Short mmCIF file of C-alpha atoms and ligand atoms in Angstrom, two decimals:
data_model
loop_
_atom_site.label_atom_id
_atom_site.label_comp_id
_atom_site.label_asym_id
_atom_site.label_seq_id
_atom_site.Cartn_x
_atom_site.Cartn_y
_atom_site.Cartn_z
CA MET A 505 -12.78 11.84 -11.17
CA SER A 506 -11.11 8.99 -12.94
CA ASP A 507 -13.18 5.80 -13.45
CA SER A 508 -10.45 3.76 -11.87
CA SER A 509 -10.78 5.53 -8.59
CA THR A 510 -14.42 5.40 -8.40
CA LYS A 511 -14.21 1.62 -9.21
CA LEU A 512 -11.77 1.10 -6.24
CA TYR A 513 -14.15 3.07 -3.83
CA GLU A 514 -17.03 1.04 -5.07
CA GLY A 515 -15.11 -2.26 -4.76
CA VAL A 516 -13.85 -1.61 -0.92
CA CYS A 517 -17.39 -0.30 -0.15
CA ASP A 518 -19.12 -3.79 -2.07
CA ARG A 519 -16.34 -5.95 0.30
CA PHE A 520 -17.32 -3.99 3.34
CA GLU A 521 -21.05 -4.35 2.55
CA GLN A 522 -20.75 -7.99 1.52
CA THR A 523 -18.81 -8.83 4.80
CA ALA A 524 -20.90 -6.75 7.20
CA SER A 525 -24.16 -8.74 6.19
CA TYR A 526 -22.11 -11.98 6.39
CA VAL A 527 -20.89 -11.38 9.87
CA ASN A 528 -24.09 -9.29 10.92
CA LEU A 529 -22.14 -6.67 12.00
CA ASP A 530 -23.84 -4.67 14.85
CA ALA A 531 -26.08 -1.69 13.04
CA LYS A 532 -24.00 1.22 14.77
CA VAL A 533 -20.75 -0.24 13.91
CA HIS A 534 -21.72 -0.80 10.42
CA ALA A 535 -23.12 2.97 9.97
CA ILE A 536 -19.74 4.44 11.51
CA LEU A 537 -17.56 2.28 9.53
CA SER A 538 -19.34 3.09 6.21
CA GLN A 539 -17.78 6.72 6.19
CA PRO A 540 -14.90 8.28 6.75
CA LYS A 541 -14.72 10.52 10.22
CA ALA A 542 -13.17 13.13 8.42
CA GLU A 543 -12.67 14.44 4.93
CA LEU A 544 -10.17 17.24 4.17
CA MET A 545 -9.74 18.74 0.94
CA ILE A 546 -7.36 21.91 0.63
CA HIS A 547 -6.05 24.07 -2.41
CA PHE A 548 -2.86 25.82 -1.57
CA PRO A 549 -0.44 28.23 -3.79
CA VAL A 550 3.20 27.24 -4.40
CA LYS A 551 5.93 29.29 -6.39
CA MET A 552 7.49 27.62 -9.20
CA ASP A 553 10.93 27.86 -10.33
CA ASP A 554 10.20 30.60 -12.99
CA GLY A 555 8.66 32.87 -10.55
CA SER A 556 5.05 31.84 -11.36
CA TYR A 557 2.46 30.42 -8.88
CA GLN A 558 0.38 27.44 -9.30
CA LEU A 559 -2.50 26.16 -7.20
CA PHE A 560 -2.39 22.46 -5.92
CA LYS A 561 -5.16 20.23 -4.44
CA GLY A 562 -4.37 18.34 -1.39
CA TYR A 563 -6.59 15.50 0.55
CA ARG A 564 -6.33 13.81 3.54
CA ILE A 565 -9.32 11.36 4.53
CA GLN A 566 -9.20 10.19 8.04
CA HIS A 567 -11.47 7.02 8.07
CA ASN A 568 -11.05 5.79 11.64
CA ASN A 569 -9.26 6.14 14.87
CA LEU A 570 -10.88 3.58 17.16
CA LEU A 571 -7.68 1.46 17.54
CA GLY A 572 -5.22 4.49 17.37
CA PRO A 573 -3.76 7.28 15.67
CA TYR A 574 -4.89 7.62 11.98
CA LYS A 575 -2.28 6.05 9.88
CA GLY A 576 -1.95 5.83 6.11
CA GLY A 577 0.51 6.88 2.88
CA MET A 578 0.47 10.32 0.93
CA ARG A 579 0.14 9.45 -2.81
CA PHE A 580 1.42 11.79 -5.27
CA SER A 581 -0.04 11.39 -8.50
CA PRO A 582 -2.21 13.17 -11.29
CA GLU A 583 -4.92 10.26 -10.74
CA VAL A 584 -5.54 11.16 -6.97
CA SER A 585 -9.32 11.78 -6.35
CA LEU A 586 -11.61 11.97 -3.31
CA ASP A 587 -13.02 8.67 -4.05
CA GLU A 588 -9.60 7.00 -4.58
CA VAL A 589 -8.35 8.13 -1.04
CA LYS A 590 -11.59 7.44 0.68
CA GLY A 591 -11.51 3.99 -0.75
CA LEU A 592 -7.46 3.57 0.47
CA ALA A 593 -8.39 5.10 3.97
CA MET A 594 -11.04 2.64 4.50
CA LEU A 595 -8.57 -0.51 3.42
CA MET A 596 -5.89 1.08 5.89
CA THR A 597 -8.61 0.88 8.63
CA LEU A 598 -9.06 -2.91 8.04
CA LYS A 599 -5.46 -3.34 7.41
CA CYS A 600 -4.53 -2.13 10.72
CA ALA A 601 -7.36 -4.04 12.40
CA LEU A 602 -6.53 -7.22 10.62
CA ALA A 603 -2.76 -6.82 11.64
CA LYS A 604 -3.62 -6.07 15.10
CA LEU A 605 -1.81 -2.79 15.22
CA PRO A 606 -3.08 0.13 17.61
CA LEU A 607 -3.41 2.27 14.43
CA GLY A 608 -6.45 3.68 12.85
CA GLY A 609 -6.74 4.15 8.92
CA ALA A 610 -6.40 7.34 6.67
CA LYS A 611 -4.81 8.32 3.34
CA GLY A 612 -4.18 11.38 1.61
CA GLY A 613 -2.28 12.95 -1.18
CA ILE A 614 -1.74 15.57 -3.88
CA LYS A 615 -3.05 15.61 -7.47
CA TYR A 616 0.08 16.16 -9.27
CA ASN A 617 2.99 14.62 -11.23
CA PRO A 618 5.89 14.78 -9.05
CA ASP A 619 8.25 13.76 -12.39
CA ASP A 620 6.87 17.09 -13.87
CA HIS A 621 8.90 18.99 -11.57
CA SER A 622 12.07 19.83 -10.19
CA PRO A 623 13.53 18.56 -6.76
CA GLU A 624 13.33 22.33 -5.23
CA GLU A 625 9.39 22.76 -6.84
CA ASN A 626 8.75 19.04 -5.05
CA GLN A 627 10.07 20.17 -2.04
CA ARG A 628 8.47 23.43 -1.83
CA ILE A 629 4.80 21.67 -2.79
CA THR A 630 5.62 19.23 0.00
CA ARG A 631 6.47 21.38 2.82
CA ARG A 632 3.19 23.89 1.67
CA PHE A 633 0.92 20.99 2.01
CA THR A 634 2.44 20.07 5.47
CA LEU A 635 1.34 23.80 6.33
CA ALA A 636 -1.81 23.80 4.88
CA LEU A 637 -2.59 20.46 6.84
CA GLY A 638 -1.79 22.02 9.98
CA HIS A 639 -2.73 20.10 13.20
CA ASN A 640 -4.62 17.64 11.27
CA ILE A 641 -1.58 15.37 11.12
CA GLY A 642 0.71 14.94 14.46
CA PRO A 643 2.62 12.16 15.95
CA SER A 644 -0.21 11.14 18.32
CA TYR A 645 -3.15 12.00 15.95
CA ASP A 646 -2.44 11.33 12.43
CA ILE A 647 0.31 9.85 10.86
CA PRO A 648 1.47 9.95 7.22
CA ALA A 649 3.74 7.42 5.13
CA PRO A 650 5.12 7.12 1.76
CA ASP A 651 2.76 5.64 -1.12
CA MET A 652 2.84 6.08 -4.99
CA GLY A 653 4.88 9.02 -6.09
CA THR A 654 6.54 9.64 -2.54
CA ASN A 655 9.47 8.24 -0.53
CA ALA A 656 11.71 8.82 2.36
CA GLN A 657 12.95 12.17 0.80
CA TYR A 658 9.33 13.69 1.13
CA MET A 659 8.57 12.09 4.53
CA ASP A 660 12.05 13.83 5.71
CA TRP A 661 10.61 17.36 4.42
CA ILE A 662 7.26 16.65 6.13
CA MET A 663 8.85 16.04 9.46
CA ASP A 664 11.12 18.68 9.16
CA THR A 665 8.39 21.20 8.41
CA TYR A 666 6.28 20.00 11.24
CA HIS A 667 8.97 20.09 13.52
CA ASN A 668 9.91 23.60 12.84
CA LEU A 669 6.24 24.97 12.60
CA TYR A 670 4.68 23.17 15.91
CA GLY A 671 6.64 20.98 17.93
CA ARG A 672 10.57 21.10 18.43
CA LYS A 673 9.87 18.28 20.50
CA VAL A 674 11.72 14.81 20.30
CA GLU A 675 8.56 13.06 19.58
CA ASP A 676 7.96 15.14 16.36
CA LYS A 677 9.89 12.62 14.56
CA ALA A 678 7.04 10.34 14.85
CA VAL A 679 4.55 12.45 12.88
CA VAL A 680 5.58 10.37 9.85
CA THR A 681 7.13 6.95 8.88
CA GLY A 682 9.07 5.81 6.06
CA LYS A 683 11.62 8.52 6.71
CA SER A 684 15.44 8.00 5.75
CA VAL A 685 17.40 5.94 8.46
CA ALA A 686 19.44 8.94 8.81
CA CYS A 687 16.32 11.28 9.96
CA GLY A 688 14.94 8.62 12.37
CA GLY A 689 13.27 6.04 9.76
CA SER A 690 13.76 2.40 10.51
CA VAL A 691 15.78 0.08 9.04
CA GLY A 692 13.81 -2.34 6.89
CA ARG A 693 10.73 -0.02 6.19
CA ALA A 694 11.48 0.51 2.26
CA SER A 695 11.42 -3.04 1.94
CA ALA A 696 8.88 -4.08 4.24
CA THR A 697 6.06 -4.22 1.88
CA GLY A 698 7.48 -6.02 -0.74
CA PHE A 699 9.42 -8.22 1.47
CA GLY A 700 5.94 -8.92 3.40
CA ALA A 701 4.28 -9.94 0.36
CA VAL A 702 6.61 -12.68 -0.09
CA TYR A 703 6.43 -13.69 3.55
CA CYS A 704 2.85 -14.61 2.65
CA LEU A 705 3.68 -16.15 -0.46
CA GLU A 706 6.24 -18.67 1.15
CA GLU A 707 3.63 -19.70 3.78
CA TRP A 708 1.13 -20.52 0.92
CA ALA A 709 3.79 -22.25 -1.10
CA ARG A 710 4.70 -24.40 2.09
CA GLU A 711 1.10 -25.15 2.56
CA SER A 712 0.53 -26.11 -0.81
CA GLY A 713 3.42 -28.25 -1.53
CA GLN A 714 4.57 -25.69 -4.13
CA PRO A 715 8.44 -25.39 -4.12
CA LEU A 716 9.98 -21.97 -4.62
CA VAL A 717 13.17 -22.98 -6.11
CA GLY A 718 12.70 -23.05 -9.81
CA ALA A 719 9.14 -21.85 -9.73
CA LYS A 720 8.42 -18.70 -12.27
CA PHE A 721 6.98 -15.37 -11.45
CA ALA A 722 5.71 -12.30 -13.34
CA ILE A 723 5.07 -8.94 -11.59
CA GLN A 724 3.49 -5.79 -12.42
CA GLY A 725 4.98 -2.78 -10.76
CA PHE A 726 8.84 -2.30 -10.38
CA GLY A 727 8.93 0.26 -7.83
CA ASN A 728 9.35 0.25 -4.18
CA VAL A 729 6.88 -2.85 -3.49
CA GLY A 730 7.58 -4.64 -6.74
CA SER A 731 11.40 -4.54 -6.67
CA HIS A 732 11.62 -5.57 -3.37
CA ALA A 733 9.27 -8.52 -3.99
CA ALA A 734 11.22 -9.56 -6.92
CA LEU A 735 14.44 -9.14 -4.89
CA LYS A 736 13.28 -11.40 -2.24
CA LEU A 737 11.53 -13.77 -4.53
CA GLU A 738 15.13 -14.36 -6.60
CA GLU A 739 16.81 -14.82 -3.39
CA LEU A 740 14.43 -17.49 -2.54
CA GLY A 741 15.32 -19.32 -5.93
CA ALA A 742 12.26 -18.11 -8.00
CA THR A 743 12.75 -16.82 -11.52
CA LEU A 744 11.28 -13.63 -12.93
CA VAL A 745 10.17 -14.08 -16.52
CA ALA A 746 7.89 -11.18 -17.16
CA VAL A 747 7.55 -7.61 -15.59
CA ASN A 748 5.51 -4.67 -16.61
CA ASP A 749 5.32 -1.25 -15.48
CA HIS A 750 4.40 2.14 -16.63
CA THR A 751 7.25 2.43 -19.33
CA ALA A 752 7.33 -1.27 -21.08
CA THR A 753 6.51 -4.76 -20.92
CA LEU A 754 9.32 -7.00 -20.59
CA ILE A 755 9.30 -11.00 -21.27
CA HIS A 756 12.19 -13.40 -21.04
CA PRO A 757 11.55 -17.19 -20.29
CA GLU A 758 15.04 -17.75 -19.55
CA GLY A 759 14.93 -15.13 -16.74
CA ILE A 760 15.39 -11.80 -15.90
CA SER A 761 17.88 -10.44 -13.15
CA ALA A 762 15.76 -8.82 -10.54
CA LYS A 763 18.65 -7.47 -8.74
CA ALA A 764 20.14 -5.80 -12.21
CA LEU A 765 16.91 -4.59 -13.22
CA ALA A 766 16.41 -2.86 -9.79
CA GLU A 767 19.37 -0.97 -10.40
CA TYR A 768 18.64 0.21 -13.82
CA VAL A 769 15.02 1.31 -12.46
CA GLN A 770 16.83 3.50 -9.72
CA GLN A 771 18.77 5.28 -12.48
CA HIS A 772 16.27 5.34 -15.37
CA ARG A 773 12.82 5.45 -13.15
CA GLY A 774 11.21 2.55 -15.45
CA ILE A 775 11.97 -0.72 -17.18
CA LYS A 776 12.21 0.38 -20.72
CA GLY A 777 15.46 -0.01 -22.31
CA PHE A 778 16.57 -2.71 -19.84
CA GLN A 779 16.38 -5.42 -22.40
CA PRO A 780 14.86 -3.76 -25.62
CA ASP A 781 15.19 -6.90 -27.43
CA HIS A 782 12.54 -8.59 -24.99
CA GLU A 783 10.00 -5.69 -24.99
CA VAL A 784 6.78 -6.54 -26.15
CA ASP A 785 3.93 -4.17 -27.23
CA ASP A 786 1.01 -6.48 -26.47
CA ILE A 787 0.27 -6.31 -22.72
CA ARG A 788 -2.13 -9.65 -23.33
CA GLN A 789 1.26 -11.44 -23.50
CA PHE A 790 1.98 -10.38 -19.96
CA TRP A 791 -1.16 -11.50 -18.26
CA SER A 792 -0.96 -14.83 -20.13
CA GLN A 793 2.38 -15.89 -18.89
CA ASP A 794 2.57 -19.66 -17.52
CA VAL A 795 3.89 -18.92 -14.34
CA GLU A 796 3.16 -19.87 -10.77
CA PHE A 797 3.17 -16.46 -8.98
CA LEU A 798 1.92 -13.44 -10.21
CA VAL A 799 2.50 -10.12 -7.93
CA LEU A 800 0.55 -7.19 -8.70
CA ALA A 801 2.48 -4.05 -7.22
CA ALA A 802 1.71 -1.21 -9.45
CA MET A 803 -1.96 0.33 -8.95
CA GLU A 804 -5.65 -0.39 -8.43
CA ASN A 805 -8.02 -2.18 -11.02
CA VAL A 806 -5.52 -3.63 -13.38
CA VAL A 807 -7.15 -7.12 -13.48
CA THR A 808 -10.71 -6.70 -14.71
CA LYS A 809 -13.28 -9.08 -16.55
CA ASN A 810 -11.71 -8.39 -19.68
CA ASN A 811 -8.18 -9.87 -18.80
CA ALA A 812 -9.04 -12.19 -15.85
CA ASP A 813 -9.49 -14.99 -18.53
CA LEU A 814 -6.22 -14.76 -19.83
CA ILE A 815 -4.34 -15.17 -16.35
CA ARG A 816 -2.78 -18.67 -15.93
CA ALA A 817 -0.85 -18.07 -12.36
CA LYS A 818 -1.64 -20.46 -9.40
CA LEU A 819 -1.52 -17.53 -6.84
CA ILE A 820 -2.06 -13.93 -7.34
CA VAL A 821 -0.29 -11.80 -4.58
CA GLU A 822 -1.81 -8.31 -4.05
CA GLY A 823 1.20 -6.05 -3.19
CA ALA A 824 -0.78 -3.03 -4.77
CA ASN A 825 -3.95 -1.89 -3.08
CA GLY A 826 -7.02 -2.94 -5.08
CA PRO A 827 -5.56 -4.31 -7.99
CA VAL A 828 -8.38 -6.89 -8.70
CA THR A 829 -11.93 -5.99 -9.42
CA THR A 830 -14.63 -7.81 -7.88
CA LYS A 831 -15.98 -9.02 -11.11
CA ALA A 832 -12.42 -10.08 -12.03
CA GLU A 833 -12.16 -12.19 -8.70
CA ALA A 834 -15.03 -13.97 -9.32
CA ILE A 835 -13.90 -15.54 -12.50
CA LEU A 836 -10.24 -16.09 -11.15
CA LEU A 837 -11.61 -17.80 -7.94
CA ASP A 838 -13.82 -19.84 -10.24
CA LYS A 839 -10.66 -20.98 -12.10
CA GLY A 840 -9.03 -22.09 -9.15
CA ILE A 841 -6.36 -19.13 -8.72
CA GLN A 842 -6.12 -18.12 -5.30
CA ILE A 843 -5.61 -14.60 -4.08
CA ILE A 844 -3.57 -13.33 -1.18
CA PRO A 845 -5.55 -10.05 -0.87
CA ASP A 846 -4.41 -6.47 -0.49
CA ILE A 847 -5.07 -5.94 3.24
CA LEU A 848 -2.92 -9.20 4.09
CA ALA A 849 -0.51 -9.08 1.51
CA ASN A 850 0.79 -5.80 1.61
CA MET A 851 0.44 -4.87 5.25
CA GLY A 852 4.38 -5.11 6.06
CA GLY A 853 4.68 -1.52 5.25
CA VAL A 854 2.51 -0.52 7.99
CA ILE A 855 3.76 -2.96 10.31
CA VAL A 856 7.20 -1.50 10.04
CA SER A 857 5.67 1.76 10.00
CA TYR A 858 4.22 1.22 13.34
CA PHE A 859 7.60 -0.27 14.47
CA GLU A 860 9.33 3.13 13.36
CA TRP A 861 6.67 5.03 15.15
CA VAL A 862 7.67 3.06 18.31
CA GLN A 863 11.34 3.53 17.78
CA ASN A 864 10.96 7.43 17.31
CA ARG A 865 8.66 7.64 20.54
CA ASN A 866 11.05 5.83 22.78
CA SER A 867 14.34 7.50 20.77
CA GLU A 868 15.39 3.73 20.19
CA TYR A 869 17.15 2.27 16.95
CA TRP A 870 16.38 -1.44 16.24
CA SER A 871 18.65 -3.69 14.21
CA ALA A 872 17.52 -5.10 10.81
CA VAL A 873 17.30 -8.70 12.29
CA THR A 874 15.14 -7.54 15.12
CA VAL A 875 12.66 -5.61 12.58
CA ASP A 876 12.76 -8.51 10.08
CA THR A 877 11.99 -10.98 12.87
CA LYS A 878 8.96 -9.13 14.25
CA LEU A 879 7.69 -8.31 10.86
CA ARG A 880 7.58 -11.93 10.09
CA GLU A 881 6.17 -12.70 13.00
CA LYS A 882 3.29 -10.25 12.57
CA LEU A 883 2.66 -10.95 9.20
CA ILE A 884 2.37 -15.04 9.71
CA ALA A 885 0.28 -14.71 12.59
CA ALA A 886 -1.99 -12.76 10.23
CA TYR A 887 -1.63 -14.97 7.51
CA HIS A 888 -2.78 -17.85 9.36
CA SER A 889 -5.65 -16.22 11.16
CA VAL A 890 -7.09 -15.52 7.83
CA VAL A 891 -6.46 -19.13 6.14
CA GLU A 892 -8.12 -20.49 9.48
CA ILE A 893 -11.23 -18.27 8.85
CA ALA A 894 -11.20 -19.02 5.14
CA GLY A 895 -10.89 -22.82 5.63
CA LYS A 896 -13.53 -22.96 8.71
CA GLN A 897 -15.98 -20.82 6.88
CA ASN A 898 -15.24 -21.92 3.09
CA VAL A 899 -14.77 -18.21 2.07
CA SER A 900 -11.92 -16.65 0.06
CA MET A 901 -8.80 -15.16 1.74
CA ARG A 902 -10.09 -11.82 0.93
CA GLN A 903 -13.42 -12.38 2.67
CA ALA A 904 -11.73 -14.16 5.70
CA ALA A 905 -9.32 -11.12 6.10
CA TYR A 906 -12.57 -8.84 6.00
CA VAL A 907 -14.12 -10.81 8.53
CA GLU A 908 -11.33 -10.87 10.94
CA ALA A 909 -10.90 -7.34 10.52
CA LEU A 910 -14.52 -6.24 10.99
CA GLN A 911 -15.06 -8.44 13.91
CA HIS A 912 -12.10 -6.81 15.97
CA LEU A 913 -13.16 -3.58 15.18
CA GLU A 914 -16.87 -4.42 16.33
CA GLU A 915 -15.34 -6.11 19.49
CA VAL A 916 -13.49 -2.92 20.51
CA TYR A 917 -16.80 -0.51 19.47
CA LEU A 918 -19.18 -2.81 21.67
CA LYS A 919 -16.82 -2.92 24.64
CA ARG A 920 -15.94 0.48 24.82
CA GLY A 921 -19.32 1.87 23.57
CA VAL A 922 -20.01 4.90 21.63
CA TRP A 923 -19.85 8.23 23.61
CA PRO A 924 -21.75 10.30 24.73
P1 NAD B 66 6.22 3.16 -6.56
O1 NAD B 66 5.78 4.79 -6.99
O2 NAD B 66 7.11 3.01 -6.04
O3 NAD B 66 5.91 2.16 -7.93
C1 NAD B 66 4.62 2.04 -8.63
C2 NAD B 66 5.10 1.06 -9.91
O4 NAD B 66 3.78 1.05 -10.40
C3 NAD B 66 6.08 1.67 -10.72
O5 NAD B 66 6.85 0.57 -10.89
C4 NAD B 66 5.32 2.23 -11.88
O6 NAD B 66 5.94 1.87 -13.34
C5 NAD B 66 4.13 1.17 -11.78
N1 NAD B 66 3.03 1.86 -12.64
C6 NAD B 66 2.36 2.87 -12.61
N2 NAD B 66 1.32 3.23 -13.29
C7 NAD B 66 1.11 2.04 -14.01
C8 NAD B 66 0.56 1.54 -15.36
N3 NAD B 66 -0.30 2.38 -15.60
N4 NAD B 66 0.53 0.42 -15.62
C9 NAD B 66 1.85 -0.68 -15.18
N5 NAD B 66 2.53 -0.37 -14.00
C10 NAD B 66 2.62 1.31 -13.78
O7 NAD B 66 4.90 2.85 -5.58
P2 NAD B 66 4.75 1.59 -4.67
O8 NAD B 66 5.27 2.65 -3.07
O9 NAD B 66 5.71 0.54 -5.01
O10 NAD B 66 3.43 1.29 -4.50
C11 NAD B 66 2.83 0.24 -5.44
C12 NAD B 66 1.31 -0.26 -4.90
O11 NAD B 66 1.54 -0.76 -3.57
C13 NAD B 66 0.40 0.86 -4.44
O12 NAD B 66 -0.78 0.42 -5.01
C14 NAD B 66 0.53 1.06 -3.20
O13 NAD B 66 -0.89 1.82 -2.64
C15 NAD B 66 0.63 -0.21 -2.40
N6 NAD B 66 1.19 -0.17 -1.19
C16 NAD B 66 2.67 0.43 -1.16
C17 NAD B 66 2.97 0.30 0.13
C18 NAD B 66 4.61 1.05 0.60
O14 NAD B 66 5.12 0.72 1.46
N7 NAD B 66 5.12 1.67 -0.35
C19 NAD B 66 2.22 -0.17 1.41
C20 NAD B 66 1.33 -0.76 1.02
C21 NAD B 66 0.63 -0.76 -0.34
#
């Protein structure tokens, strides 16, 4: 188990415990939410292109389904571990509660690197994993979505496997979200998380009197979330001056074209080589950029007590899950740097996943304008409820987001009761 995933799990649990005692959470609700409802760990063999067999380890953690079916991404990465998915599944429960969606929280994945395999092997791994999951997923029970290392193609394979194995029913499409539009995905799903993070940022900027035109921003991670956030910020007139991903760090005070970089990354799977003259070796230069906004869109625990002091941004937007450790957060808040927390900043993905699920169940296709308008409406409502709590109770936006989510779950538990 990697140190990073342990830290993520501990960080989520610490924040949950802090808020539970702050709101004096009902004892039975506290006990129920402190553990996932189910932890599934499976090993399955897959035939490789050379005829040999390799054994893979997959996970699905179902944290809570009080508000609706379990919902959460599938992460394919060598770093995936039980603790990592447990932490991420709890975050999904809180995120769906904060967004007021009729969905619960889950997360899963396979511990392997898809980049080390051919498309044919990746397809067989995904289909065999779906078979091994069996009825632990389903359109009314547990609905996966893309996450790190997976995309619409992987969701199409999961949906097709499930449909052929069990259903052959119209609603089978809703077994996963984040599918390609051709296979029943929603328009606007791929951009939803990155755009959603920027919609929160826009509200913050408006309320803080910070103009977006001419503002500078740095971004870590230029995959699905990072590239869409950068494209939207560029459209709003802000300038990208620094990017870091797993291949390189690029710094250019005159500005980097997010559009050109996104096209480059599509082909080269990383930012390395886009502007070699502006690549730097020392990542500390990235963290210490004099920018208005820092968008974290790569992975967990990247801002720690070791680099928090370097950061000079006015606002951090957590597109990724758990990118700032609890110790780093204390340092940043002390310096007056505000943080739009993950469960708020990156909820756009699960909101449009919910829209996709609704469309699939009703055999509907919504327009891009409808999806974007509804996304904005939900996000802005959540943003303002968090800001209001933070202001009234003099707590951070993260604490306020946890308060809102936990109190919603508590209210529903107390009204429904625990049966039998
Ligand atoms: P992705 O695989 O498309 O992109 C990941 C990015 O992170 C890539 O640019 C990669 O180069 C970078 N990265 C990986 N390891 C790194 C490292 N060690 N240092 C620097 N950069 C590194 O993944 P994504 O879907 O964009 O997800 C990014 C984050 O956002 C994850 O934390 C994920 O859980 C979260 N998230 C994603 C969605 C979604 O809809 N895709 C929704 C909510 C949250």
